[in-house]
mmCIF file of C-alpha atoms in Angstrom:
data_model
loop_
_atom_site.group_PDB
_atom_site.id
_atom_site.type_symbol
_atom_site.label_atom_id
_atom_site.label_comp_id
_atom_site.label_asym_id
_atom_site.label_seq_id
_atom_site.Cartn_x
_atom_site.Cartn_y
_atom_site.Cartn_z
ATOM 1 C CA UNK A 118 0.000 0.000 0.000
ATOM 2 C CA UNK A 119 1.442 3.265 -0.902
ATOM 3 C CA UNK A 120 1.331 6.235 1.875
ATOM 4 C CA UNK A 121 1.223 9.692 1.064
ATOM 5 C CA UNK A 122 4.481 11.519 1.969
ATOM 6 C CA UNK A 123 2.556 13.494 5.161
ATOM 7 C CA UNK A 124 1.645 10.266 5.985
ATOM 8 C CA UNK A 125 4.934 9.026 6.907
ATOM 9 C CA UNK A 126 6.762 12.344 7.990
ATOM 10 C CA UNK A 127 3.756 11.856 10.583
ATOM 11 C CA UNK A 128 4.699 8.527 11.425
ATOM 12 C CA UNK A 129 8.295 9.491 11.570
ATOM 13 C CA UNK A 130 7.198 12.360 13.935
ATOM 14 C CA UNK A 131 5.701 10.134 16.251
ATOM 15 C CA UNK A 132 8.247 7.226 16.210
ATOM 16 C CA UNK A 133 11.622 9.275 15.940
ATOM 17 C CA UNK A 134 13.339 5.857 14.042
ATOM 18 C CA UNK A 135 16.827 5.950 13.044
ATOM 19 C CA UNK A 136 17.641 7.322 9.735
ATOM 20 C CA UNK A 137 17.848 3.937 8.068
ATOM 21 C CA UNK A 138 14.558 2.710 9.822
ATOM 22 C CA UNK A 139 12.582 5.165 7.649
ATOM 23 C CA UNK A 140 14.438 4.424 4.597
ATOM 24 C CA UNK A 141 13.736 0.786 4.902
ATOM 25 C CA UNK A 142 9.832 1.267 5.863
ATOM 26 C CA UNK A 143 9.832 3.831 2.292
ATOM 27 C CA UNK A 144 11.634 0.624 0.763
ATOM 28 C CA UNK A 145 9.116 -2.350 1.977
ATOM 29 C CA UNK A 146 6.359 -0.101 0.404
ATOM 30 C CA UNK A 147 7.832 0.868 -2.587
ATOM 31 C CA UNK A 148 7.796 4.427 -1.817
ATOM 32 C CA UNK A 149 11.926 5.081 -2.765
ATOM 33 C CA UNK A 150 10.824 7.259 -5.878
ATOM 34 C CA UNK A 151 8.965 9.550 -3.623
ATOM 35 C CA UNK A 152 11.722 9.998 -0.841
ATOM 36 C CA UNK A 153 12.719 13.150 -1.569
ATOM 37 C CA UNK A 154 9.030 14.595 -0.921
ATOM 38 C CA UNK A 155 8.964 12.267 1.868
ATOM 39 C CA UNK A 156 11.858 13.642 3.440
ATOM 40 C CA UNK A 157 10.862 17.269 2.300
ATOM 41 C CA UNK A 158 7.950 16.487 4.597
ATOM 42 C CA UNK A 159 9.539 14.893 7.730
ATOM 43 C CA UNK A 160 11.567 18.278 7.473
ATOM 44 C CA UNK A 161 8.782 20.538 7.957
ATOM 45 C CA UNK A 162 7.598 18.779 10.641
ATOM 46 C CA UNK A 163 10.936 18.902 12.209
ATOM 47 C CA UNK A 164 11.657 22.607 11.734
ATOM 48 C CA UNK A 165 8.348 22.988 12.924
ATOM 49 C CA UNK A 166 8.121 21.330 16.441
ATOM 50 C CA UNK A 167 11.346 23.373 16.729
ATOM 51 C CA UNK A 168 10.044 26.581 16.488
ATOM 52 C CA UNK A 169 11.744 27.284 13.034
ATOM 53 C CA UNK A 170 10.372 28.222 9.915
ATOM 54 C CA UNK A 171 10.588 26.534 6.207
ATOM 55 C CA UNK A 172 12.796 29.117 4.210
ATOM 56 C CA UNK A 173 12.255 29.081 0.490
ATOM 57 C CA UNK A 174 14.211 32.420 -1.263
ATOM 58 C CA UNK A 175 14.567 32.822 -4.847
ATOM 59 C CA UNK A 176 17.241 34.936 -6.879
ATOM 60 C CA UNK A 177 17.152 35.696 -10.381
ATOM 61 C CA UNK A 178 21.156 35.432 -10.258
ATOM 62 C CA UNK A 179 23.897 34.198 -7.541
ATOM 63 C CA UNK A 180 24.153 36.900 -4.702
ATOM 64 C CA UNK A 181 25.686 37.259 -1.522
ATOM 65 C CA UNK A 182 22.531 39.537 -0.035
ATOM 66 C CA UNK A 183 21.368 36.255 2.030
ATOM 67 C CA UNK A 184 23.806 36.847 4.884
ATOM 68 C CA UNK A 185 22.116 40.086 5.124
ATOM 69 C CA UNK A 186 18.049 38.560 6.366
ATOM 70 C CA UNK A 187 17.626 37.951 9.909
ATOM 71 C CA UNK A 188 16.116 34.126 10.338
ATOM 72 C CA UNK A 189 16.023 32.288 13.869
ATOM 73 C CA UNK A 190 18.457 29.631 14.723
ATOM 74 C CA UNK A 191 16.110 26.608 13.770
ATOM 75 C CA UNK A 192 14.787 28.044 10.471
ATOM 76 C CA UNK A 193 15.216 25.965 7.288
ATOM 77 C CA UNK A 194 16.544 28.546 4.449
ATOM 78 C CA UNK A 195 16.803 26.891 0.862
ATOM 79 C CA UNK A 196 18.516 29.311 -1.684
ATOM 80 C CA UNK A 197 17.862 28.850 -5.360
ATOM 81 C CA UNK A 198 18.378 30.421 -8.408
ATOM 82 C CA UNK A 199 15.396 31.465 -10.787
ATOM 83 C CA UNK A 200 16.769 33.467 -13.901
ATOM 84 C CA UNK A 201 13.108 34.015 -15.295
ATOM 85 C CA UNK A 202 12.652 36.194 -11.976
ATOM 86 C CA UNK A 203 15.023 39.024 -14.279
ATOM 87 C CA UNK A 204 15.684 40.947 -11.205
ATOM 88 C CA UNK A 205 15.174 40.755 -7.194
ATOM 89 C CA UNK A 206 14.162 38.013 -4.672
ATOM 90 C CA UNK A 207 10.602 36.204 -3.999
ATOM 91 C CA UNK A 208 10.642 34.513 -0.502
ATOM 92 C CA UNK A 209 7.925 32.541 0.712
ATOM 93 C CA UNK A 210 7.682 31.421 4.808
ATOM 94 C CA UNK A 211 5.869 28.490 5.573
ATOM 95 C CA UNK A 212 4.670 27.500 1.810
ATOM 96 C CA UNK A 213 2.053 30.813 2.053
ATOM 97 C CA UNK A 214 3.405 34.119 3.373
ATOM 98 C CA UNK A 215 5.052 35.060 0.120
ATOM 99 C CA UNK A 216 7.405 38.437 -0.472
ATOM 100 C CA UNK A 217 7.777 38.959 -4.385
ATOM 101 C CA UNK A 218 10.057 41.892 -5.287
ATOM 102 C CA UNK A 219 11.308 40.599 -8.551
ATOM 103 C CA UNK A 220 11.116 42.404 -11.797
ATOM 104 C CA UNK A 221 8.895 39.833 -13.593
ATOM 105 C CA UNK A 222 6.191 40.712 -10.563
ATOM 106 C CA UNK A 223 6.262 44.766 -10.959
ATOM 107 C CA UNK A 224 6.469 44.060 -14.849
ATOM 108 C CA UNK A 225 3.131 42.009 -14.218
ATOM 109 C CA UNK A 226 1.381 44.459 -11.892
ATOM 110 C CA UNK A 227 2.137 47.359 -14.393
ATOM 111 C CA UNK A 228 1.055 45.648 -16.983
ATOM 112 C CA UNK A 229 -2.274 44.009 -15.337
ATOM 113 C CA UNK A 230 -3.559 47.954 -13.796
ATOM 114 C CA UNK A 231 -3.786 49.529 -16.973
#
């Protein structure tokens, strides 16, 4: 029976196995092409019985600015690069609170109020 990926960050949550325990339950059901989201999941749950917060910025080009944001000591921060931004930095907290100050954004909103 397949699981859904929340289903066994919960699991891991509640069990705390050792690293190789959860990658052999994932193997017994088959689940191995999925680990990554699996382990995406157990993550946020991690981060977030720590008090942290999932992390997610995006650059249109390599930069050295992320030294300059304030996060708390058990945040998750995941840095990629997204050249179709143009220009600037989206950052979204927790898969919802989003910050979008990238060219391709104000190009949108300028072209979307007139």
């Amino acid at each position: 029976m397949r699981f859904k990926p929340t289903d066994y960050a919960k699991a891991y949550m509640e069990t705390k196995p050792a690293t190789q325990d959860i990658l052999g339950v994932v193997e017994k059901h088959g689940d191995m092409g999925r680990l990554e989201k699996i382990l995406a999941e157990i993550e946020k749950l991690v981060v977030k019985e720590a008090g942290g917060r999932m992390i997610n910025m995006e650059f249109a080009r390599k930069t050295d600015m992320v030294e300059k944001f304030k996060f708390k000591p058990h945040d998750s921060v995941h840095v990629s690069i997204n050249p179709l931004l143009v220009a600037g930095v989206r950052i979204t907290i927790d898969g919802s609170t989003e910050f979008d100050n990238s060219l391709v954004r104000k190009i949108n909103t300028l072209w979307h109020t007139k």
